[in-house]
């Protein structure tokens, strides 16, 4: 757990609800400058369950009778008592492993998997599957932090301050800021191991960052949306981009939309939005508080998104033939980020045609549901159809409950194609946000779960099965002979839809899988333009989604009879 002291006389920032792990006072480690946005949501959520205190004078750790201290102590005790991990019984061998790593925290900032397994063996936890389950529990407890998506870096964190300190050295780097927010791989060492951090103050702990761990720190930042990869050699840190905005030239009629955060717009929301949408940014048109988005092979539209810090608003301007769809995509992306905060309120405001006025989106939607057909606009001194206002910013299907039924897609793939799986997830972002497509793959299985049972349960509940076709997929007894075989039976009965996605060329023409229409028209790995190939995959899935929604609609109607 991190304790953050908030100095402003306003409501405390809203943060993710996470298990408590470590406790520290947040302070600026940067020798160059103060933190401009050190909101806790910038930290990896595994490290940042929080207790917020509205002012320093409410808590004095030196006076146990202090009201603030007593309130803090009770809040902390409640968090611990109600955490899931506190209810989990540990065997004496597991407890011995935990105690050993707690003892190591004073001497080691991190370990590698060989050391973790050696300690487990030494304390009587010998089976690899038991070690993996225990590692997940230790991660939940904050004893050994292990990011499963970064397992190839072979790094488990014993001291979270080592990691967060490294992250803040990048976020506060004058070198990166002077370089326009670009962090080059060649500069990892100079930035993270900046000699100015090697001070003579013996009261401060000095951290060591070996060269083979520098990329890991950057990847943690990328994993938690603090930066994004620009190309093979460099990353972009949104908070360190230049402040000046480039000139924006709209092409055609402009649709303007406002998302207002009346209590607080956390400083991490817009940088995270930029990271999520970075593949849509046009050229280098990004700055500290804004970006221009244009990806014509996905949306025939152009958008500018700006962060108004003073008024706590996100301003979205969109033009083009698909401006409503593009706006809906951006709005859904914002909602994904907001969902990570506890009780963070926001208002969406719909522009009124022919005047500089806005109406609250939620009010219009509720009024429409209640049977209201129009709303009085004071500035225009007349009533306007509600449908005119709402249809001006989104397609009616976005408000149709049956059209917004979620569709589940099961991804069957070889683990050798993991990078292709990540590319698929990125390519299907429009379908996930606009068509409520829910992707599932075996990485969602928690350590200790009965993985085979979980896989076939998910397969039974899914609407669409996406098979990532490659030689390794065909060669996998489990992927092809078990997952695909089970899906094929349901596909032939019309209960599910199988969609083969052609990843890497293989001889599959004589297999039952080849009888099903695949996508795209050429193998993705050999496509001249892989972005275009993945876009073709996304577009070709739309009929399958509609078919799945129709099946769900029919099923629901039968259940209601």
XYZ file of C-alpha atoms in Angstrom, residues 9-556:
548
model
C -8.393 21.405 -0.475
C -10.548 19.241 -2.669
C -11.900 15.742 -2.711
C -9.127 13.130 -2.690
C -8.227 11.530 -6.009
C -9.975 8.327 -6.904
C -7.819 5.266 -7.260
C -8.113 1.648 -8.200
C -9.451 -0.717 -5.584
C -6.525 -3.095 -5.064
C -5.215 -5.335 -2.300
C -2.913 -3.597 0.165
C 0.747 -4.494 -0.267
C 3.290 -1.857 0.743
C 3.225 1.440 2.573
C 5.379 4.511 1.940
C 5.172 8.261 1.763
C 5.317 9.464 -1.834
C 8.111 11.925 -2.457
C 9.845 13.372 -5.457
C 13.076 11.539 -6.179
C 13.997 13.686 -9.140
C 16.989 15.979 -8.607
C 16.000 18.063 -11.630
C 12.390 19.079 -11.036
C 9.253 18.543 -8.976
C 6.652 16.029 -10.024
C 4.005 17.779 -12.098
C 1.633 14.828 -11.911
C 2.547 12.277 -9.282
C -0.956 10.852 -8.998
C -0.881 7.285 -7.735
C -2.752 5.951 -10.712
C 0.449 6.391 -12.711
C 1.968 3.500 -10.798
C 1.373 -0.151 -11.639
C -1.837 -1.157 -9.834
C -0.053 -4.127 -8.264
C 2.027 -1.572 -6.374
C -0.549 1.067 -5.667
C -3.476 0.237 -3.455
C -3.842 3.462 -1.540
C -5.036 5.234 1.575
C -5.568 8.931 0.859
C -5.161 11.651 3.500
C -6.451 15.104 2.620
C -3.782 17.038 4.510
C -0.532 16.460 6.311
C -1.739 17.900 9.625
C -4.365 15.168 10.001
C -1.748 12.485 10.538
C 1.181 12.470 12.896
C 2.837 9.090 13.121
C 4.669 10.241 16.246
C 1.447 10.739 18.205
C -0.659 7.630 18.530
C -3.493 9.649 20.070
C -3.798 11.786 16.949
C -7.286 11.417 15.408
C -5.886 11.153 11.905
C -3.494 8.417 12.955
C -6.296 6.431 14.622
C -8.482 6.749 11.530
C -5.613 5.670 9.321
C -4.819 2.698 11.550
C -8.427 1.509 11.500
C -8.680 1.950 7.718
C -5.476 -0.018 7.229
C -6.622 -2.772 9.595
C -9.961 -3.009 7.766
C -8.234 -3.294 4.379
C -6.028 -6.105 5.644
C -8.851 -7.976 7.401
C -11.078 -7.912 4.324
C -8.440 -8.777 1.729
C -8.842 -12.102 -0.055
C -5.265 -13.110 0.618
C -5.653 -12.717 4.383
C -8.335 -15.416 4.283
C -6.113 -17.947 2.498
C -4.569 -20.604 4.774
C -0.837 -21.210 4.240
C 0.890 -24.501 4.911
C 3.988 -24.373 7.111
C 6.177 -24.884 4.018
C 4.517 -21.982 2.189
C 4.840 -19.812 5.282
C 8.526 -20.689 5.481
C 9.012 -19.576 1.866
C 7.174 -16.317 2.544
C 9.218 -15.610 5.660
C 12.435 -16.329 3.761
C 11.626 -13.778 1.074
C 10.545 -11.194 3.641
C 13.946 -11.648 5.291
C 15.673 -11.233 1.912
C 13.989 -7.888 1.184
C 16.574 -5.948 3.163
C 19.410 -7.350 1.034
C 17.870 -7.921 -2.408
C 15.784 -5.655 -4.627
C 14.859 -8.478 -7.001
C 15.576 -12.116 -7.768
C 15.341 -14.349 -10.809
C 13.230 -17.489 -11.191
C 16.108 -19.875 -10.476
C 16.580 -18.267 -7.057
C 12.843 -18.343 -6.379
C 12.643 -22.058 -7.133
C 15.801 -22.752 -5.132
C 14.270 -21.145 -2.039
C 11.029 -23.076 -2.584
C 12.942 -26.356 -2.833
C 14.963 -25.477 0.243
C 11.787 -24.867 2.275
C 9.983 -28.021 1.125
C 7.862 -26.739 -1.798
C 9.212 -28.988 -4.534
C 6.503 -29.351 -7.200
C 6.737 -26.704 -9.983
C 2.945 -26.279 -10.080
C 2.892 -25.597 -6.316
C 5.717 -23.101 -6.753
C 3.752 -21.285 -9.476
C 0.615 -21.100 -7.326
C 2.650 -19.877 -4.362
C 4.309 -17.217 -6.518
C 0.877 -15.821 -7.400
C -0.112 -15.697 -3.723
C 3.162 -13.998 -2.795
C 2.520 -11.514 -5.583
C -0.960 -10.773 -4.179
C 0.586 -10.293 -0.739
C 3.220 -7.945 -2.121
C 6.055 -10.152 -0.926
C 7.321 -11.103 -4.397
C 6.007 -8.958 -7.262
C 5.769 -10.975 -10.475
C 4.326 -9.543 -13.697
C 3.105 -12.513 -15.698
C 3.111 -10.619 -18.983
C 6.815 -9.865 -18.469
C 7.923 -13.367 -17.544
C 10.582 -13.441 -20.254
C 12.545 -10.815 -18.317
C 12.927 -13.394 -15.532
C 12.581 -10.798 -12.767
C 10.637 -10.980 -9.516
C 10.615 -7.864 -7.342
C 11.326 -8.082 -3.613
C 11.575 -4.331 -3.065
C 8.837 -2.391 -4.930
C 10.616 0.890 -4.170
C 13.456 -0.244 -6.423
C 10.982 -0.484 -9.296
C 8.918 2.632 -8.599
C 12.089 4.666 -8.081
C 13.337 3.558 -11.501
C 9.997 4.440 -13.082
C 9.969 7.912 -11.534
C 13.520 8.556 -12.719
C 12.175 8.212 -16.255
C 8.942 10.142 -15.654
C 10.946 13.041 -14.182
C 13.915 12.902 -16.553
C 15.081 16.274 -17.834
C 16.983 14.457 -20.587
C 13.798 12.824 -21.898
C 11.846 16.078 -21.571
C 14.551 17.981 -23.480
C 14.336 15.266 -26.143
C 10.661 15.968 -26.757
C 9.390 13.093 -24.622
C 11.412 10.487 -26.528
C 13.209 7.821 -24.526
C 15.713 6.041 -26.748
C 16.990 2.581 -25.905
C 20.506 3.924 -26.170
C 19.667 6.372 -23.348
C 18.161 3.889 -20.870
C 21.344 3.771 -18.806
C 21.975 7.529 -18.841
C 18.397 8.259 -17.740
C 17.841 5.579 -15.097
C 21.400 5.664 -13.763
C 21.693 9.445 -13.932
C 24.817 10.294 -11.857
C 22.914 13.090 -10.097
C 21.087 10.404 -8.119
C 24.363 9.283 -6.552
C 24.280 11.898 -3.817
C 26.131 11.984 -0.526
C 22.980 11.838 1.600
C 23.406 8.610 3.549
C 19.819 8.817 4.847
C 18.516 8.072 1.348
C 18.658 4.569 -0.059
C 20.589 4.368 -3.306
C 19.376 1.853 -5.847
C 21.464 -0.057 -8.358
C 20.071 -0.698 -11.848
C 22.137 -3.207 -13.864
C 22.028 -2.785 -17.622
C 20.193 -6.084 -18.092
C 17.266 -4.753 -15.991
C 16.822 -1.345 -17.633
C 14.559 -2.572 -20.431
C 12.446 -4.404 -17.852
C 11.687 -1.124 -16.060
C 10.628 0.504 -19.331
C 8.446 -2.491 -20.195
C 6.737 -2.204 -16.810
C 5.941 1.402 -17.702
C 4.597 0.296 -21.068
C 2.537 -2.471 -19.474
C 0.836 0.053 -17.206
C 0.330 2.710 -19.872
C 2.966 5.200 -18.780
C 4.732 5.095 -22.152
C 4.412 3.478 -25.572
C 6.836 2.087 -28.109
C 7.305 4.416 -31.068
C 9.614 2.129 -33.003
C 12.251 -0.516 -32.400
C 14.638 2.024 -30.898
C 12.558 4.455 -28.854
C 9.584 5.005 -26.554
C 7.346 8.025 -25.960
C 6.610 9.274 -22.427
C 3.401 11.361 -22.823
C 3.954 13.439 -19.679
C 7.274 14.708 -21.052
C 6.064 15.720 -24.517
C 6.396 19.365 -25.639
C 3.663 21.679 -24.357
C 2.983 23.516 -27.629
C 0.195 22.212 -29.864
C 0.593 22.075 -33.655
C -1.886 23.854 -35.908
C -5.005 21.762 -36.545
C -6.791 21.894 -39.886
C -10.209 20.173 -39.770
C -11.514 18.572 -42.945
C -15.238 19.297 -43.177
C -17.975 19.677 -40.583
C -16.701 19.303 -37.034
C -18.434 17.340 -34.287
C -17.511 18.654 -30.833
C -17.916 16.588 -27.671
C -16.964 17.265 -24.049
C -16.258 14.883 -21.167
C -16.265 16.824 -17.898
C -14.933 15.544 -14.570
C -16.678 17.815 -12.020
C -14.760 16.611 -8.944
C -11.373 15.695 -10.349
C -9.706 14.712 -13.600
C -6.718 12.605 -12.435
C -3.460 13.581 -14.060
C -2.886 10.096 -15.429
C -6.115 9.813 -17.461
C -4.996 11.689 -20.568
C -1.466 10.179 -20.724
C -3.033 6.708 -20.464
C -5.529 7.636 -23.177
C -2.635 8.627 -25.419
C -0.894 5.316 -24.759
C -4.047 3.338 -25.554
C -4.626 5.269 -28.784
C -1.008 5.778 -29.835
C -1.359 3.661 -32.992
C -4.011 6.153 -34.212
C -1.844 9.272 -33.746
C -1.146 10.999 -37.054
C 2.577 11.403 -37.687
C 4.123 13.327 -34.762
C 0.998 15.335 -33.916
C 1.074 14.748 -30.191
C 1.826 17.149 -27.361
C 1.592 17.093 -23.583
C -2.119 17.899 -23.468
C -3.376 16.754 -26.840
C -3.124 14.569 -29.924
C -4.480 14.296 -33.461
C -5.859 10.883 -34.420
C -6.202 9.566 -37.964
C -6.129 5.965 -39.178
C -8.140 5.951 -42.407
C -7.995 2.186 -42.977
C -9.941 1.772 -39.703
C -12.056 4.953 -39.419
C -12.757 7.430 -42.204
C -12.433 10.307 -39.762
C -10.004 12.754 -38.167
C -10.027 13.638 -34.461
C -8.330 16.025 -32.076
C -8.387 15.182 -28.365
C -7.295 17.790 -25.809
C -6.906 17.843 -22.053
C -8.184 21.033 -20.389
C -6.471 20.842 -16.993
C -8.004 24.029 -15.626
C -11.647 23.090 -16.302
C -11.065 19.350 -15.846
C -12.363 18.380 -19.267
C -11.467 16.237 -22.236
C -12.352 18.056 -25.454
C -12.958 15.877 -28.509
C -13.346 17.320 -32.023
C -14.069 14.898 -34.880
C -14.717 15.307 -38.601
C -15.098 12.893 -41.513
C -17.621 10.396 -42.847
C -17.287 8.097 -39.821
C -16.981 10.790 -37.191
C -19.726 9.289 -34.996
C -18.115 5.836 -34.940
C -14.684 7.321 -34.256
C -16.110 9.460 -31.439
C -17.808 6.406 -29.909
C -14.510 4.523 -30.077
C -12.674 7.337 -28.258
C -15.431 7.637 -25.643
C -15.372 3.902 -24.915
C -11.587 4.066 -24.530
C -11.948 6.853 -21.954
C -14.519 4.750 -20.080
C -12.060 1.832 -19.943
C -9.585 4.080 -18.141
C -12.166 5.638 -15.818
C -13.311 2.143 -14.795
C -9.924 1.672 -13.095
C -10.759 4.410 -10.568
C -13.109 4.077 -7.623
C -16.196 6.314 -7.835
C -14.708 8.705 -10.374
C -17.624 10.668 -11.820
C -17.784 12.286 -15.237
C -20.391 13.919 -17.459
C -20.589 13.599 -21.234
C -21.937 16.674 -22.973
C -23.617 16.640 -26.369
C -23.333 19.715 -28.623
C -26.526 21.525 -29.630
C -26.675 22.395 -33.358
C -26.684 26.067 -34.350
C -25.533 27.389 -30.971
C -22.602 27.188 -28.580
C -24.410 25.039 -26.034
C -24.277 21.504 -24.670
C -26.748 19.064 -23.119
C -25.875 16.285 -20.684
C -25.712 12.976 -22.534
C -27.019 10.779 -19.680
C -30.048 13.030 -19.206
C -30.937 12.813 -22.898
C -30.601 9.021 -22.919
C -32.796 8.622 -19.829
C -35.357 11.054 -21.229
C -35.490 9.089 -24.479
C -35.991 5.826 -22.557
C -38.819 7.456 -20.586
C -40.640 8.302 -23.811
C -39.650 11.953 -24.147
C -39.196 12.988 -27.759
C -37.732 16.494 -27.512
C -35.993 18.899 -25.139
C -36.260 22.685 -24.751
C -33.058 24.581 -25.570
C -33.048 27.918 -23.764
C -30.524 29.625 -26.051
C -32.499 28.675 -29.171
C -35.846 29.323 -27.447
C -37.321 26.197 -28.989
C -37.598 22.438 -28.568
C -35.296 20.049 -30.440
C -35.836 16.308 -30.984
C -33.733 14.284 -28.555
C -32.936 11.824 -31.327
C -31.412 14.673 -33.338
C -28.998 15.466 -30.519
C -28.067 11.862 -29.704
C -27.898 10.615 -33.291
C -25.604 13.531 -34.017
C -22.887 12.040 -31.795
C -23.437 8.289 -32.131
C -25.197 5.701 -34.238
C -28.571 4.641 -32.752
C -27.236 1.073 -32.402
C -24.916 2.297 -29.638
C -28.038 2.911 -27.492
C -29.845 -0.273 -28.541
C -29.604 -2.820 -25.712
C -29.960 -5.789 -28.057
C -27.255 -4.417 -30.358
C -24.986 -3.921 -27.353
C -25.233 -7.500 -26.121
C -21.683 -8.718 -25.412
C -20.203 -11.308 -27.758
C -17.621 -13.717 -26.373
C -14.700 -14.843 -28.517
C -12.346 -17.663 -27.515
C -8.833 -17.401 -28.975
C -7.172 -20.737 -29.729
C -3.471 -20.278 -30.447
C -0.017 -21.765 -30.063
C 2.069 -20.082 -27.372
C 4.751 -19.638 -30.027
C 2.384 -17.105 -31.604
C 2.008 -14.937 -28.504
C 3.161 -11.764 -30.276
C 0.543 -12.356 -32.981
C -2.075 -12.711 -30.240
C -1.116 -9.285 -28.889
C -1.372 -7.832 -32.405
C -4.832 -9.399 -32.751
C -5.990 -7.787 -29.513
C -4.809 -4.395 -30.723
C -6.437 -4.826 -34.143
C -9.778 -5.786 -32.603
C -9.919 -2.737 -30.314
C -12.715 -1.118 -32.403
C -14.818 -4.283 -32.143
C -14.135 -4.585 -28.420
C -15.182 -1.002 -27.738
C -17.969 -0.543 -30.287
C -19.385 -4.055 -30.685
C -18.823 -5.301 -27.107
C -16.548 -8.114 -28.254
C -15.019 -9.885 -25.244
C -11.794 -11.762 -26.009
C -10.612 -14.656 -23.854
C -7.375 -16.634 -24.006
C -5.605 -18.976 -21.613
C -3.483 -16.201 -20.115
C -6.559 -15.260 -18.083
C -6.291 -18.463 -16.071
C -5.066 -17.812 -12.538
C -2.309 -19.893 -11.048
C -3.758 -22.872 -9.228
C -6.937 -23.071 -11.316
C -7.804 -26.345 -13.034
C -6.646 -25.026 -16.407
C -8.140 -27.759 -18.604
C -11.554 -27.430 -16.955
C -11.397 -23.631 -17.232
C -10.483 -23.753 -20.931
C -13.361 -26.033 -21.897
C -15.801 -24.095 -19.730
C -14.839 -20.888 -21.539
C -15.064 -22.703 -24.864
C -18.584 -23.901 -24.017
C -19.726 -20.359 -23.146
C -18.193 -18.604 -26.143
C -19.955 -17.395 -29.302
C -16.985 -17.229 -31.671
C -13.777 -19.267 -31.813
C -10.781 -17.525 -33.380
C -8.130 -20.026 -34.506
C -4.712 -18.448 -35.090
C -3.508 -20.751 -37.851
C 0.183 -21.569 -38.099
C 2.314 -24.693 -38.344
C 2.657 -24.651 -34.553
C -1.118 -24.423 -34.107
C -1.730 -27.380 -36.421
C 1.073 -29.323 -34.745
C -0.356 -28.751 -31.260
C -2.317 -31.753 -30.075
C -4.198 -29.633 -27.564
C -4.998 -26.653 -29.822
C -5.981 -28.592 -32.914
C -7.122 -31.997 -31.702
C -8.951 -30.899 -28.551
C -9.913 -27.201 -28.654
C -10.645 -27.103 -32.385
C -12.367 -30.497 -32.383
C -14.757 -29.386 -29.626
C -15.445 -26.081 -31.380
C -16.004 -27.760 -34.754
C -18.858 -29.887 -33.419
C -20.654 -26.760 -32.140
C -19.855 -24.887 -35.377
C -21.527 -27.592 -37.467
C -24.620 -27.417 -35.253
C -24.797 -23.646 -35.785
C -24.172 -22.957 -32.096
C -20.818 -21.221 -32.585
C -18.835 -19.616 -35.381
C -15.243 -20.642 -36.094
C -13.043 -18.078 -37.831
C -9.554 -19.204 -38.935
C -7.076 -16.309 -38.881
C -4.173 -16.962 -41.227
C -0.993 -16.117 -39.321
C 1.963 -18.057 -40.699
C 1.787 -20.124 -43.867
C 1.374 -23.858 -43.382
C 0.110 -26.846 -45.371
C -3.462 -27.108 -44.097
C -5.532 -27.617 -47.227
C -6.521 -31.211 -46.424
C -7.609 -30.415 -42.860
C -11.238 -29.775 -41.781
C -10.127 -26.315 -40.635
C -9.427 -25.336 -44.252
C -13.074 -25.950 -45.171
C -14.049 -22.870 -43.131
C -13.559 -19.452 -44.710
C -10.476 -17.844 -43.190
C -9.258 -14.267 -42.990
C -7.442 -12.251 -44.330
C -6.938 -13.189 -47.972
C -3.200 -13.691 -47.489
C -1.010 -14.958 -44.661
C -0.393 -12.101 -42.230
C 3.295 -12.879 -41.688
C 3.981 -12.475 -45.419
C 1.642 -9.517 -46.042
C 3.237 -6.412 -47.529
C 1.303 -4.287 -45.020
C 0.571 -6.077 -41.759
C -1.556 -3.174 -40.447
C -3.817 -3.515 -43.472
C -3.948 -7.295 -42.998
C -5.022 -6.988 -39.365
C -7.584 -4.330 -40.298
C -9.026 -6.769 -42.845
C -9.331 -9.344 -40.052
C -11.265 -6.881 -37.889
C -13.660 -5.912 -40.675
C -14.252 -9.531 -41.722
C -15.357 -10.418 -38.182
C -18.314 -8.017 -38.196
C -20.738 -10.523 -39.853
C -19.707 -13.179 -37.319
C -20.477 -10.753 -34.489
C -23.891 -9.942 -35.940
C -24.663 -13.656 -36.319
C -23.630 -14.245 -32.697
C -25.826 -11.379 -31.483
C -28.764 -12.782 -33.438
C -28.256 -16.175 -31.794
C -28.176 -14.539 -28.360
C -31.229 -12.435 -29.186
C -33.235 -15.473 -30.293
C -32.137 -17.419 -27.224
C -33.162 -14.589 -24.904
